[in-house]
PDB file of C-alpha atoms and ligand atoms in Angstrom:
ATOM      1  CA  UNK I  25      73.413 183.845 260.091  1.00 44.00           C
ATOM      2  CA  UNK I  26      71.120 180.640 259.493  1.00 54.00           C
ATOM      3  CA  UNK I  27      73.039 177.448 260.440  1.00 59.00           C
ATOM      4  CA  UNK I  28      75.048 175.984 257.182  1.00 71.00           C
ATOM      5  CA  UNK I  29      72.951 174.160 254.916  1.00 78.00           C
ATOM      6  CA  UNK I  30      73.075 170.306 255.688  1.00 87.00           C
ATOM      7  CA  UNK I  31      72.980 170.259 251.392  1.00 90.00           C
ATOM      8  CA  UNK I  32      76.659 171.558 250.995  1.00 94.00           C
ATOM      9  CA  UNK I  33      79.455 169.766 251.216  1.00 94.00           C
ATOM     10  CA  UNK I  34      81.679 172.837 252.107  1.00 95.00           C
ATOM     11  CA  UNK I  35      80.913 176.631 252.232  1.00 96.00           C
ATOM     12  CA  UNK I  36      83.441 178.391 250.205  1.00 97.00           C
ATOM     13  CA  UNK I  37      83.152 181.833 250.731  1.00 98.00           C
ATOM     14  CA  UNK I  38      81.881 182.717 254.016  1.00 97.00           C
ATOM     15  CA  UNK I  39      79.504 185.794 254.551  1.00 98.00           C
ATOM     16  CA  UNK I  40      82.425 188.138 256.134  1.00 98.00           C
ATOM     17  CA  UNK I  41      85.054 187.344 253.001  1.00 98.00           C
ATOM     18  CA  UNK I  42      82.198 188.442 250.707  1.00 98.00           C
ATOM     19  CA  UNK I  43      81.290 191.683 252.626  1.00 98.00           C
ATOM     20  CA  UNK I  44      85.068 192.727 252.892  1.00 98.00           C
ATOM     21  CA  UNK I  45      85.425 191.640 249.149  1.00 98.00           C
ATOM     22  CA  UNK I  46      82.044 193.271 247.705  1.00 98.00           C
ATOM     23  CA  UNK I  47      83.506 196.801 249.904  1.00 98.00           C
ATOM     24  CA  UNK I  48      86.670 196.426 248.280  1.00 98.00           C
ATOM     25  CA  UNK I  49      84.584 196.273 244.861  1.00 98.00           C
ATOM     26  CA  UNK I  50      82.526 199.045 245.696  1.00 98.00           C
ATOM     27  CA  UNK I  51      85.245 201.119 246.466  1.00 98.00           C
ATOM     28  CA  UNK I  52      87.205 200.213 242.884  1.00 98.00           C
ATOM     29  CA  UNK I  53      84.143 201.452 240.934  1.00 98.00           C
ATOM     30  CA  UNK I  54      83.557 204.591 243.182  1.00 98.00           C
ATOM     31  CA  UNK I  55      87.386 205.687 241.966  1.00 98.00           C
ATOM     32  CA  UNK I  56      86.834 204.538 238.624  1.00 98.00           C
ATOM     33  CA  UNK I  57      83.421 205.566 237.471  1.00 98.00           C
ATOM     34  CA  UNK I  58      83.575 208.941 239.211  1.00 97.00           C
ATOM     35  CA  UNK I  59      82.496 211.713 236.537  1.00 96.00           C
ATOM     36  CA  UNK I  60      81.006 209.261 234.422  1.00 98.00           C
ATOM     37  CA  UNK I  61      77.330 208.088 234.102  1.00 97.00           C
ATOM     38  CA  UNK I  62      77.229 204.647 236.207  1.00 98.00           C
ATOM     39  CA  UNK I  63      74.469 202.732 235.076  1.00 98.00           C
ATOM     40  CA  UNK I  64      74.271 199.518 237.210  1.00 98.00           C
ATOM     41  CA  UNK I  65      72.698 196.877 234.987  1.00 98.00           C
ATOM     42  CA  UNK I  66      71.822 193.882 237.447  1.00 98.00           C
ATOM     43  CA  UNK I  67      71.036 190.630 235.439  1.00 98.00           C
ATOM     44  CA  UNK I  68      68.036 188.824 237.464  1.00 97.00           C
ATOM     45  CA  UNK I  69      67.574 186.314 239.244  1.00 95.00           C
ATOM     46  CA  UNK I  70      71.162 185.743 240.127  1.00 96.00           C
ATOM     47  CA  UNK I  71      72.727 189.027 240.856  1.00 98.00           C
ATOM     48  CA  UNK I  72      69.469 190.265 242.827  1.00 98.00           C
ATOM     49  CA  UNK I  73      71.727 189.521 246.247  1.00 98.00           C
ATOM     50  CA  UNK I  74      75.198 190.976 244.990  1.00 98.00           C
ATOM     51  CA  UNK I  75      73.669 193.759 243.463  1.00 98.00           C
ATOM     52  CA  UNK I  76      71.983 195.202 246.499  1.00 98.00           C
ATOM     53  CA  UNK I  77      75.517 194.730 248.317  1.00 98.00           C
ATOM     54  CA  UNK I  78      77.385 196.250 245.870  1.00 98.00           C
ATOM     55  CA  UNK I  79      75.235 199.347 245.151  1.00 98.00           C
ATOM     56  CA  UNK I  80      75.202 200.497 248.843  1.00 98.00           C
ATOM     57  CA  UNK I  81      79.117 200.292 248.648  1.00 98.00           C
ATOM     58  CA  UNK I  82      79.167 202.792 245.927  1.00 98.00           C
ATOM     59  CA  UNK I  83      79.546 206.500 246.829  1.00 98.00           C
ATOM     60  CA  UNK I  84      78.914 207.848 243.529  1.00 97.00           C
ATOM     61  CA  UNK I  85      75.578 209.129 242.045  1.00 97.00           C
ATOM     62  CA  UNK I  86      74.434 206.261 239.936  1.00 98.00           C
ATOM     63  CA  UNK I  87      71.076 204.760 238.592  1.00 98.00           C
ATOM     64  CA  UNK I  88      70.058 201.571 238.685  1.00 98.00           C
ATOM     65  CA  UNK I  89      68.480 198.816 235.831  1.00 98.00           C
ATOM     66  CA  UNK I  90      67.760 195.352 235.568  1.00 98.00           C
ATOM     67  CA  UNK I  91      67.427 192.581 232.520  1.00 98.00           C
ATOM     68  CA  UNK I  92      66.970 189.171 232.629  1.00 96.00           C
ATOM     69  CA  UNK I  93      67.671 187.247 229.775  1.00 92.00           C
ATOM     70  CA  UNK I  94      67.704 183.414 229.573  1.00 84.00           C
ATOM     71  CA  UNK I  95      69.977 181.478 227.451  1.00 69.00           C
ATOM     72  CA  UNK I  96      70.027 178.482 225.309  1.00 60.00           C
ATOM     73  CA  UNK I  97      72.013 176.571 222.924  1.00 51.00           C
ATOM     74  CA  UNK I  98      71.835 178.367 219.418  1.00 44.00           C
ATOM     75  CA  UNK I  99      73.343 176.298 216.207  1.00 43.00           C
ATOM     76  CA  UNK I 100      76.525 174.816 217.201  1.00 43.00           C
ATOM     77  CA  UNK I 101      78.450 176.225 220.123  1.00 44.00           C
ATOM     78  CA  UNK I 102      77.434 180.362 219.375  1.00 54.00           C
ATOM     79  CA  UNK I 103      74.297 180.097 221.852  1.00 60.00           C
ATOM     80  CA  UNK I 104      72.051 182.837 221.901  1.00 73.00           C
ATOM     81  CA  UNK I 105      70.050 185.228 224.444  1.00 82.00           C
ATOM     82  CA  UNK I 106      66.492 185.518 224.893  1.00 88.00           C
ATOM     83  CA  UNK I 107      65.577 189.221 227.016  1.00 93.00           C
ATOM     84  CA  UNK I 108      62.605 188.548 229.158  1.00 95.00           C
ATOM     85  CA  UNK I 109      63.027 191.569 231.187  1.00 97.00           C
ATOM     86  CA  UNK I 110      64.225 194.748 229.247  1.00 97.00           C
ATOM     87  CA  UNK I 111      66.104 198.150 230.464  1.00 98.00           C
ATOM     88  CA  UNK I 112      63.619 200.465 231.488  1.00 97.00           C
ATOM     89  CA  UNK I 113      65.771 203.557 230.727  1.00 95.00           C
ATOM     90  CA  UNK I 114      67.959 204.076 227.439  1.00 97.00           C
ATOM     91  CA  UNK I 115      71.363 203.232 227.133  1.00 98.00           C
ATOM     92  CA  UNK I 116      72.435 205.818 225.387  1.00 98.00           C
ATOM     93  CA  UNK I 117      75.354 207.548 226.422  1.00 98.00           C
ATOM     94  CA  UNK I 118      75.290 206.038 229.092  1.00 98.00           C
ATOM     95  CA  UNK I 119      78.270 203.655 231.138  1.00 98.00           C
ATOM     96  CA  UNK I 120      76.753 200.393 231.550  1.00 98.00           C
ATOM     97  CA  UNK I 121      78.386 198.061 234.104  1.00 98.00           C
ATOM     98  CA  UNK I 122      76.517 194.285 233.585  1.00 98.00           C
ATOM     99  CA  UNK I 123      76.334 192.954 237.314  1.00 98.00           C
ATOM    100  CA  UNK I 124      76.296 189.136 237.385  1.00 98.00           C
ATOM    101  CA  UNK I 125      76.228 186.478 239.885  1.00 97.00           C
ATOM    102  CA  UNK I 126      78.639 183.764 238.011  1.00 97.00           C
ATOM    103  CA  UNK I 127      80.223 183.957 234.885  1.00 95.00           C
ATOM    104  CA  UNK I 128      80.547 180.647 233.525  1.00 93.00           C
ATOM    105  CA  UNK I 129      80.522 179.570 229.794  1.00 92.00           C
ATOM    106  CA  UNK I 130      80.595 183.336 228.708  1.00 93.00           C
ATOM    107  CA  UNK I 131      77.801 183.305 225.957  1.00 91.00           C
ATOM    108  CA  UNK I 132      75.339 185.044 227.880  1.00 92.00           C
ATOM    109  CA  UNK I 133      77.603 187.928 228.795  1.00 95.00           C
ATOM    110  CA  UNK I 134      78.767 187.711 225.624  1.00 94.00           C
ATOM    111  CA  UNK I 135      75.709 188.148 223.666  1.00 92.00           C
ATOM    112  CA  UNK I 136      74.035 190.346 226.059  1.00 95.00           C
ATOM    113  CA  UNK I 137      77.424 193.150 225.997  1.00 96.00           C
ATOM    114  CA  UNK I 138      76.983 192.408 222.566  1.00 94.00           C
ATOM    115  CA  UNK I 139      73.693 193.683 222.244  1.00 94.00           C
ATOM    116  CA  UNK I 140      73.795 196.328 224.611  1.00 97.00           C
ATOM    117  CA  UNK I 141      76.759 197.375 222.221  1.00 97.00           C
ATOM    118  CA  UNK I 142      74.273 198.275 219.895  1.00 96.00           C
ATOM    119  CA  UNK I 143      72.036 200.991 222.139  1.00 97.00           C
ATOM    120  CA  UNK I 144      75.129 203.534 222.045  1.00 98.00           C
ATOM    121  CA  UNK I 145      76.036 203.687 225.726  1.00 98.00           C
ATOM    122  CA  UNK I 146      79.306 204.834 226.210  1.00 98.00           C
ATOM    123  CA  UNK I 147      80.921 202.087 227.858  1.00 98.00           C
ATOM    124  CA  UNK I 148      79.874 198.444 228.617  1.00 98.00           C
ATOM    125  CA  UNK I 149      81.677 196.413 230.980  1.00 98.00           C
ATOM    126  CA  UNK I 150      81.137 193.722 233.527  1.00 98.00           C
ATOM    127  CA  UNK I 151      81.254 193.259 237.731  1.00 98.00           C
ATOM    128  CA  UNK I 152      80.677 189.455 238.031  1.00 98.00           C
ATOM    129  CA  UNK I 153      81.039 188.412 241.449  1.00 98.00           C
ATOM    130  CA  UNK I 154      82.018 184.927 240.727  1.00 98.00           C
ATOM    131  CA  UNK I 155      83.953 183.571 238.010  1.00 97.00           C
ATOM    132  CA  UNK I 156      84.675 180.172 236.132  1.00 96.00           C
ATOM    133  CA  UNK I 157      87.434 180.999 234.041  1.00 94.00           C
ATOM    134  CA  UNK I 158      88.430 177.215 233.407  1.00 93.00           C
ATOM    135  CA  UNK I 159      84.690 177.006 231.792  1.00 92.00           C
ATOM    136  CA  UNK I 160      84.857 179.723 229.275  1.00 93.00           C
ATOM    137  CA  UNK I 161      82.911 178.649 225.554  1.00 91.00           C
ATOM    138  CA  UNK I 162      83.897 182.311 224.639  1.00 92.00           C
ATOM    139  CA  UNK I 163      85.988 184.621 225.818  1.00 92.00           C
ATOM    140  CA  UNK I 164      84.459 187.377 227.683  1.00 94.00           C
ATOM    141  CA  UNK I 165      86.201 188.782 230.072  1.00 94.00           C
ATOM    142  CA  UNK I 166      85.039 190.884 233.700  1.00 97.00           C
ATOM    143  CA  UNK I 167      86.244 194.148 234.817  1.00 98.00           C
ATOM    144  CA  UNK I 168      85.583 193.582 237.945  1.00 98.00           C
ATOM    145  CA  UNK I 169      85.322 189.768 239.697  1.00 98.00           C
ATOM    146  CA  UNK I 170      84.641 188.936 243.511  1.00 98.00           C
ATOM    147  CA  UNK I 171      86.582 185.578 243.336  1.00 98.00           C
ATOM    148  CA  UNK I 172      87.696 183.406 241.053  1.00 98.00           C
ATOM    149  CA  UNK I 173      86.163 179.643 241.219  1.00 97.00           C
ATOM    150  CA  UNK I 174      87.090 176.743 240.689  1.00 94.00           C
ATOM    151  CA  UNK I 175      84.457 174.191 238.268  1.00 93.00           C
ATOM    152  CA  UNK I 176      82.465 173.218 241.273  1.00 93.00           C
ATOM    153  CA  UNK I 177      78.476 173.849 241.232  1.00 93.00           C
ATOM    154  CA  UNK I 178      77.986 176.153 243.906  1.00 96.00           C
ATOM    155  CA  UNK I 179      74.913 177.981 245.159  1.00 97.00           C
ATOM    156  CA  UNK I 180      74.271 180.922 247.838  1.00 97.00           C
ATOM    157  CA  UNK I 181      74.167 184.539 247.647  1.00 98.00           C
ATOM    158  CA  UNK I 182      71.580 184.174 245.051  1.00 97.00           C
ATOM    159  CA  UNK I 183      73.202 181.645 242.939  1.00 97.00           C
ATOM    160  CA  UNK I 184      70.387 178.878 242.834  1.00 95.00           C
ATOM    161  CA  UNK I 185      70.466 174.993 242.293  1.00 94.00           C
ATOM    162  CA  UNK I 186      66.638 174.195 240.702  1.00 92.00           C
ATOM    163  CA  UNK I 187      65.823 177.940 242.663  1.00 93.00           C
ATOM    164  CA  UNK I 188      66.936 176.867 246.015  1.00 94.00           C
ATOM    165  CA  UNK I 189      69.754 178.509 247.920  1.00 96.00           C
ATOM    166  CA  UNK I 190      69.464 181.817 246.681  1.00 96.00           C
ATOM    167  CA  UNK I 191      68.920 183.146 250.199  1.00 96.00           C
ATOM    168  CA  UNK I 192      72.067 181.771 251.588  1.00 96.00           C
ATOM    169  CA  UNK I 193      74.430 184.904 253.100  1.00 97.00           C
ATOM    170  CA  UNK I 194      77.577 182.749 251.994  1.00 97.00           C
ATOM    171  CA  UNK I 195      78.135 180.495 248.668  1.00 98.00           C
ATOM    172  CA  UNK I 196      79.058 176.777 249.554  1.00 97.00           C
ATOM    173  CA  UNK I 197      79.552 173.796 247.232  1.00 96.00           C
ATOM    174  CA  UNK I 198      76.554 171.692 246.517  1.00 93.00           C
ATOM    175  CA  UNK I 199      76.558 168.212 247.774  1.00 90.00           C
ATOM    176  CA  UNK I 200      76.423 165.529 244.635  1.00 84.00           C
ATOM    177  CA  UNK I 201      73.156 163.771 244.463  1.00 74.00           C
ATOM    178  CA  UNK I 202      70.849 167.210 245.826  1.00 66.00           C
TER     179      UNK I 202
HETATM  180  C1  LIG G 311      73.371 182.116 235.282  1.00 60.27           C
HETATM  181  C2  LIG G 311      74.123 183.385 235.640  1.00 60.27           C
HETATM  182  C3  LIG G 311      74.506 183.949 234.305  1.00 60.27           C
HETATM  183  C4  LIG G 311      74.698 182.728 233.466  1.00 60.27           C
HETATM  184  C5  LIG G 311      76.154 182.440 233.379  1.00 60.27           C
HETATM  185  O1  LIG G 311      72.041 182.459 235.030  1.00 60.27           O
HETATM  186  O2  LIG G 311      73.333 184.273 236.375  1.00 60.27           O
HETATM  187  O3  LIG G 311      73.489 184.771 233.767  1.00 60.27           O
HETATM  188  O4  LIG G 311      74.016 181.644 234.106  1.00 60.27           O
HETATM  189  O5  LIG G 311      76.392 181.302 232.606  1.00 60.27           O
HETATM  190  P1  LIG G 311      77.197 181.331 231.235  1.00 60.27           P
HETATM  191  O6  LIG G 311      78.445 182.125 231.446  1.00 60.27           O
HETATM  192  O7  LIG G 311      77.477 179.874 231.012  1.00 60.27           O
HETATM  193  O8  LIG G 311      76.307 181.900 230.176  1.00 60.27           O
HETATM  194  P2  LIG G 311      70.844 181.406 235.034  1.00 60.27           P
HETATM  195  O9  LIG G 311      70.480 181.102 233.613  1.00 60.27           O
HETATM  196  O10 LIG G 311      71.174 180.244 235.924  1.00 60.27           O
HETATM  197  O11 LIG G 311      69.646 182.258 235.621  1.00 60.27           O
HETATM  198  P3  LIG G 311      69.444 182.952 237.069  1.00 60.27           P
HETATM  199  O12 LIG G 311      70.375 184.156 237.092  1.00 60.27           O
HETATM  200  O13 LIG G 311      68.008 183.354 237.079  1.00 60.27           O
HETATM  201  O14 LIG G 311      69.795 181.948 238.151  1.00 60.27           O
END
């Protein structure tokens, strides 16, 4: 493991609480998904690290897909989401689970189940590894969370500050003034 990053002022979740937490994940959508048609949908860049973890701790057949979507402030507080990187494979019929690094706000998990409402899948629902509930613009809520956070910026296992950090194996708390 690479020596901490002199930028944090704490780690927060070191790499073995995430591996026994992402297993523990794994496991919960193995049992609940089995017989269905598990479509992992990892949301880039962010998720690229958690999603590779999480998929090898599945034991069910499942396929794999990937957006990325940016948002941005729409009129008011509703925000909006702009898809860069589509699904390569339809969604219909198919059960959808949104992997994302962070959910923060809400409004681009919000928008984005919202639109993949509208391709017919059979079920939508989210694995976020981290979550901000005291930051929520909209409610959305996760299926399936890692660890609840508290509002602190944090970066590691792919979360980025300006794109740095992603590489990190653990997620620490970002020093003020970096
Ligand atoms: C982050 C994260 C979510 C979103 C969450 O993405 O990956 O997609 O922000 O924030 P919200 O709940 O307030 O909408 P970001 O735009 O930083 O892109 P990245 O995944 O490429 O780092």
């Amino acid at each position: 493991m690479p020596a901490v990053s002199t930028d944090l002022e704490k780690v927060l979740l070191d790499a073995p609480a995430i591996q026994r937490r992402v297993a523990e994940l794994g496991a919960q959508i193995s049992r609940d998904y089995e017989g269905k048609e598990l479509v992992l949908v990892g949301i880039l860049k962010g998720s690229a690290v958690f999603m590779a973890d999480l998929m090898r701790s599945i034991t069910l057949d499942c396929s794999i897909d990937f957006m990325c979507v940016s948002s941005y402030a729409g009129r008011g507080s509703t925000g909006e989401v702009r898809v860069l990187l589509d699904l390569r494979e339809s969604a219909e019929g198919k059960d959808l689970l949104l992997v994302e690094d962070i959910v923060d706000t809400g409004l681009t998990l919000h928008h984005l189940t919202d639109l993949l409402r509208t391709r017919g899948p059979r079920s939508v629902e989210i694995c976020c590894f981290l979550d901000k509930p005291d930051c929520r613009k909209i409610p959305v809520k996760a299926k399936y969370v890692g660890f609840p956070i508290p509002n602190e910026f944090v970066v590691g296992y792919g979360l980025d500050y300006e794109e740095r950090y992603r590489n990190l194996p653990y997620v620490g708390v970002l020093k003020s003034g970096k």
